PDB file of C-alpha atoms in Angstrom:
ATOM      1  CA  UNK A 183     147.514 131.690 111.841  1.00 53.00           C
ATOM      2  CA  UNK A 184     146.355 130.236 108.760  1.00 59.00           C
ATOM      3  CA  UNK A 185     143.685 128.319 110.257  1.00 70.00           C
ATOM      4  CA  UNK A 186     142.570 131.238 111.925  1.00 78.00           C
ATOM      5  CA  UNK A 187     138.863 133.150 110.606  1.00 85.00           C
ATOM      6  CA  UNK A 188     139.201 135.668 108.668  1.00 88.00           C
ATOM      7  CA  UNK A 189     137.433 138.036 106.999  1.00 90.00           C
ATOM      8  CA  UNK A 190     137.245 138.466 102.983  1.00 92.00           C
ATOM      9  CA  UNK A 191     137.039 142.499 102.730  1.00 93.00           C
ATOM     10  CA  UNK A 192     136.142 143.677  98.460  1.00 95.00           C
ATOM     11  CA  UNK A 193     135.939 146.836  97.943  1.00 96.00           C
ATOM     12  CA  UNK A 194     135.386 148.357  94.285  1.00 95.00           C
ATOM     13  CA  UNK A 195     135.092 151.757  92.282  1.00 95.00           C
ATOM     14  CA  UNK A 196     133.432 150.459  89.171  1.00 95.00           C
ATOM     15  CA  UNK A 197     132.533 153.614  86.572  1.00 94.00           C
ATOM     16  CA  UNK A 198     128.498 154.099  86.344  1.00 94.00           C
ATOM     17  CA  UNK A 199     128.401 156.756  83.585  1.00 94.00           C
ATOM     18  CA  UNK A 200     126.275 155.076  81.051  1.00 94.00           C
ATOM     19  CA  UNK A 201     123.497 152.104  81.258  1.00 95.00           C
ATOM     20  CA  UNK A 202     125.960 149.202  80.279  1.00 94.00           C
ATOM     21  CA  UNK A 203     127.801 150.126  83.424  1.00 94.00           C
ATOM     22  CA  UNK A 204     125.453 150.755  85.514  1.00 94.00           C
ATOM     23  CA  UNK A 205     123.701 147.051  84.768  1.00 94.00           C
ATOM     24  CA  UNK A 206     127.646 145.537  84.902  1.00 93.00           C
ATOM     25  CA  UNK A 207     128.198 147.131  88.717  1.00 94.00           C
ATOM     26  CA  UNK A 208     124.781 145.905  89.789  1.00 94.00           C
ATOM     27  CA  UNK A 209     125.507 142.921  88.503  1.00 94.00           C
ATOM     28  CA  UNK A 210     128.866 142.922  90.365  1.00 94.00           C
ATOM     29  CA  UNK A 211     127.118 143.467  93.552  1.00 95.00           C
ATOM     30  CA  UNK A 212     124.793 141.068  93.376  1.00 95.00           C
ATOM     31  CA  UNK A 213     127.301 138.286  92.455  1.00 93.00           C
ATOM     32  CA  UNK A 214     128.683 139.504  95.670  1.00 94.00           C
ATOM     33  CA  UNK A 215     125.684 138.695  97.330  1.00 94.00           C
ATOM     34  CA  UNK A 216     124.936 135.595  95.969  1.00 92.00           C
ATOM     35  CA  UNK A 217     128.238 134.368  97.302  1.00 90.00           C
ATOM     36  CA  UNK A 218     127.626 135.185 100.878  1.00 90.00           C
ATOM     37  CA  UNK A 219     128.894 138.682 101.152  1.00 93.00           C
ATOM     38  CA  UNK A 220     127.468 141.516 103.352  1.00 92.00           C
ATOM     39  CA  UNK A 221     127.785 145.156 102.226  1.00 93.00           C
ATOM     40  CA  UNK A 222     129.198 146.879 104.745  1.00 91.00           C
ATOM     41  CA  UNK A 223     128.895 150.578 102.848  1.00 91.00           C
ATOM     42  CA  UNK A 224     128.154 151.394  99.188  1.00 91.00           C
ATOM     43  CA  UNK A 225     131.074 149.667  97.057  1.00 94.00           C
ATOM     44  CA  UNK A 226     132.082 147.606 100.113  1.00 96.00           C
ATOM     45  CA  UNK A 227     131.302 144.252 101.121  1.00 95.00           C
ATOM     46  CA  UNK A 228     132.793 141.368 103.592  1.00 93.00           C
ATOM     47  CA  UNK A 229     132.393 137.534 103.914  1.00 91.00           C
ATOM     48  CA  UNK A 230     133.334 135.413 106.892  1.00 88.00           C
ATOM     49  CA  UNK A 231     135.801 132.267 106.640  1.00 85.00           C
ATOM     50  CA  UNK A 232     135.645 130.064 109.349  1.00 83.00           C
ATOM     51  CA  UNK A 233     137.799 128.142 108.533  1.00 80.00           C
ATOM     52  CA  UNK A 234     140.966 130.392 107.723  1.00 74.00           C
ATOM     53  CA  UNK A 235     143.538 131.153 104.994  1.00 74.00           C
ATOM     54  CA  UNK A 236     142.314 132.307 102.049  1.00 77.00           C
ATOM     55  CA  UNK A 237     139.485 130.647 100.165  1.00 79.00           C
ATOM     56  CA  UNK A 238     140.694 130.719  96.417  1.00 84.00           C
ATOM     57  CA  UNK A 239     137.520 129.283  95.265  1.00 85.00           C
ATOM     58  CA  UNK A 240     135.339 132.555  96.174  1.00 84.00           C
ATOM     59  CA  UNK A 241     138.734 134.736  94.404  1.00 87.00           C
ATOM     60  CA  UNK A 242     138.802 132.549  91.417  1.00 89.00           C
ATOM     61  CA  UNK A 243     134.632 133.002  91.328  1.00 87.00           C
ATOM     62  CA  UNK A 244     135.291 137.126  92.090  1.00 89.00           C
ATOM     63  CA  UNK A 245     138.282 136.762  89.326  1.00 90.00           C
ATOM     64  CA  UNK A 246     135.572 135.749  86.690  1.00 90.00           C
ATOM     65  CA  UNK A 247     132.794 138.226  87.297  1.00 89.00           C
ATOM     66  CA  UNK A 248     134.910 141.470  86.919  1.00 91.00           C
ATOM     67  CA  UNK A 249     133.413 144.280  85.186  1.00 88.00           C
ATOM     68  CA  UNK A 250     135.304 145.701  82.877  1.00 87.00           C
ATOM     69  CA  UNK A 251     136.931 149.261  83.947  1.00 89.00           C
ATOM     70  CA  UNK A 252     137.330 150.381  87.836  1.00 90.00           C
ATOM     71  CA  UNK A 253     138.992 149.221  90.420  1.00 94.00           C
ATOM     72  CA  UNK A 254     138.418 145.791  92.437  1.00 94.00           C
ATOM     73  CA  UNK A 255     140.698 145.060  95.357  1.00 95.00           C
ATOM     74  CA  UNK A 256     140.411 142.271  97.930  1.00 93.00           C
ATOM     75  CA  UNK A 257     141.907 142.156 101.538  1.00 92.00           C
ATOM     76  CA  UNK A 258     141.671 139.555 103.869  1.00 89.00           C
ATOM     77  CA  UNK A 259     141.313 140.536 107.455  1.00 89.00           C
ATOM     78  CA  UNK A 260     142.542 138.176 110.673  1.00 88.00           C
ATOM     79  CA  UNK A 261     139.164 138.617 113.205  1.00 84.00           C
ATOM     80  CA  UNK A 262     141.246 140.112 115.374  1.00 85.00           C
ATOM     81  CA  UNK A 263     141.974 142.680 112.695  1.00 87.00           C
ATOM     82  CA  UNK A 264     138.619 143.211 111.940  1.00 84.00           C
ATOM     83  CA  UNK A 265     137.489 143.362 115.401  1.00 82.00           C
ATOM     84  CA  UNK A 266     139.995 146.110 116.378  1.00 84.00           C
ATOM     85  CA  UNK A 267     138.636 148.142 113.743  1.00 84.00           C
ATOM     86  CA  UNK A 268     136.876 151.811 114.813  1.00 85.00           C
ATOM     87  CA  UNK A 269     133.424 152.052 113.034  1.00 83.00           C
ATOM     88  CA  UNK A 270     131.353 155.650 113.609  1.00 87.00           C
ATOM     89  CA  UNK A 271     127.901 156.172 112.902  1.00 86.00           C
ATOM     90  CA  UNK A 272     126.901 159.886 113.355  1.00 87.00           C
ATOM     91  CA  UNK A 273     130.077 160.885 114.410  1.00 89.00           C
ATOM     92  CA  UNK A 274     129.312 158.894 117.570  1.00 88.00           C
ATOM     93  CA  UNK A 275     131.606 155.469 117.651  1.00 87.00           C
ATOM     94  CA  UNK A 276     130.067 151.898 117.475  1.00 84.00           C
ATOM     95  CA  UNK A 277     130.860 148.709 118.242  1.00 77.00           C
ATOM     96  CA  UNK A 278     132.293 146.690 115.915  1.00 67.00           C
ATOM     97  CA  UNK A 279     130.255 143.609 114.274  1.00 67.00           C
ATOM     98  CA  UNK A 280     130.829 140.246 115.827  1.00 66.00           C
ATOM     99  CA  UNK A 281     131.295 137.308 113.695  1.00 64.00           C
ATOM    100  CA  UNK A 282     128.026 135.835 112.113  1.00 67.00           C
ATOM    101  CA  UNK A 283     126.770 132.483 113.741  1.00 69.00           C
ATOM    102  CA  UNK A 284     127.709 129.225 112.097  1.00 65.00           C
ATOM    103  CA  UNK A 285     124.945 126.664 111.285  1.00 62.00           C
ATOM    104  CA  UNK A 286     125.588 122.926 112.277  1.00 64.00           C
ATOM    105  CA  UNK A 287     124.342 120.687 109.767  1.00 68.00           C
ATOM    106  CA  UNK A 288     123.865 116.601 111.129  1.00 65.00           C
TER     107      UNK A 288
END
C-alpha cells in the first residue's frame, strides 16, 4: 500500500473580498500549478504520485505558500480511490480520469 500511486487532492476556500486577497489566492493557485497540479474545479486541484505514500516535499512546499485566512485541506487518494469516484457533467455521468502518462528519461 504505501508504494502504491496515489493521488494528492487540495482543495481550498481562501476569502477574495478585497485586492490583497484576491492577488494572495491567485497566487495560491498558481503555486499549485507550478508544482504539477491540475485543477479539477474552481478551488480544487490534484497531482499524481507514482511512486506512492505521501510526498512531504510538495506538503512542506504547500505548508509555506499558505495565504493567510481560509481554509486549505489536503487528501491523498489510493488510484483505486480516485478511480471509483462518480464525476457528472450536465447531470449526465462521466468517466473518471485515468492516470496521466509518465515520461522515461535515459
Amino acid at each position: 500500500m504505501p508504494d502504491d500511486s496515489m493521488w494528492c487532492l487540495v482543495m481550498f476556500d481562501l476569502p477574495v473580498e478585497t485586492k490583497t486577497q484576491r492577488r494572495e489566492a491567485s497566487r495560491f493557485r498558481h503555486t499549485l500549478l507550478d508544482w504539477g497540479f491540475s485543477m479539477v474545479q474552481f478551488s480544487v486541484y490534484i497531482k499524481y504520485w507514482p511512486a506512492g505514500g505521501w510526498n512531504y516535499a510538495t506538503i512542506n512546499a504547500i505548508k509555506t505558500y499558505l495565504p493567510e485566512g481560509g481554509q486549505v485541506r489536503i487528501i491523498a487518494l489510493t488510484d483505486r480511490q480516485w478511480s471509483t469516484g462518480l464525476r457528472f457533467e450536465n447531470a449526465k455521468p462521466q468517466t473518471p480520469e485515468s492516470e496521466p502518462e509518465q515520461l522515461m528519461i535515459f
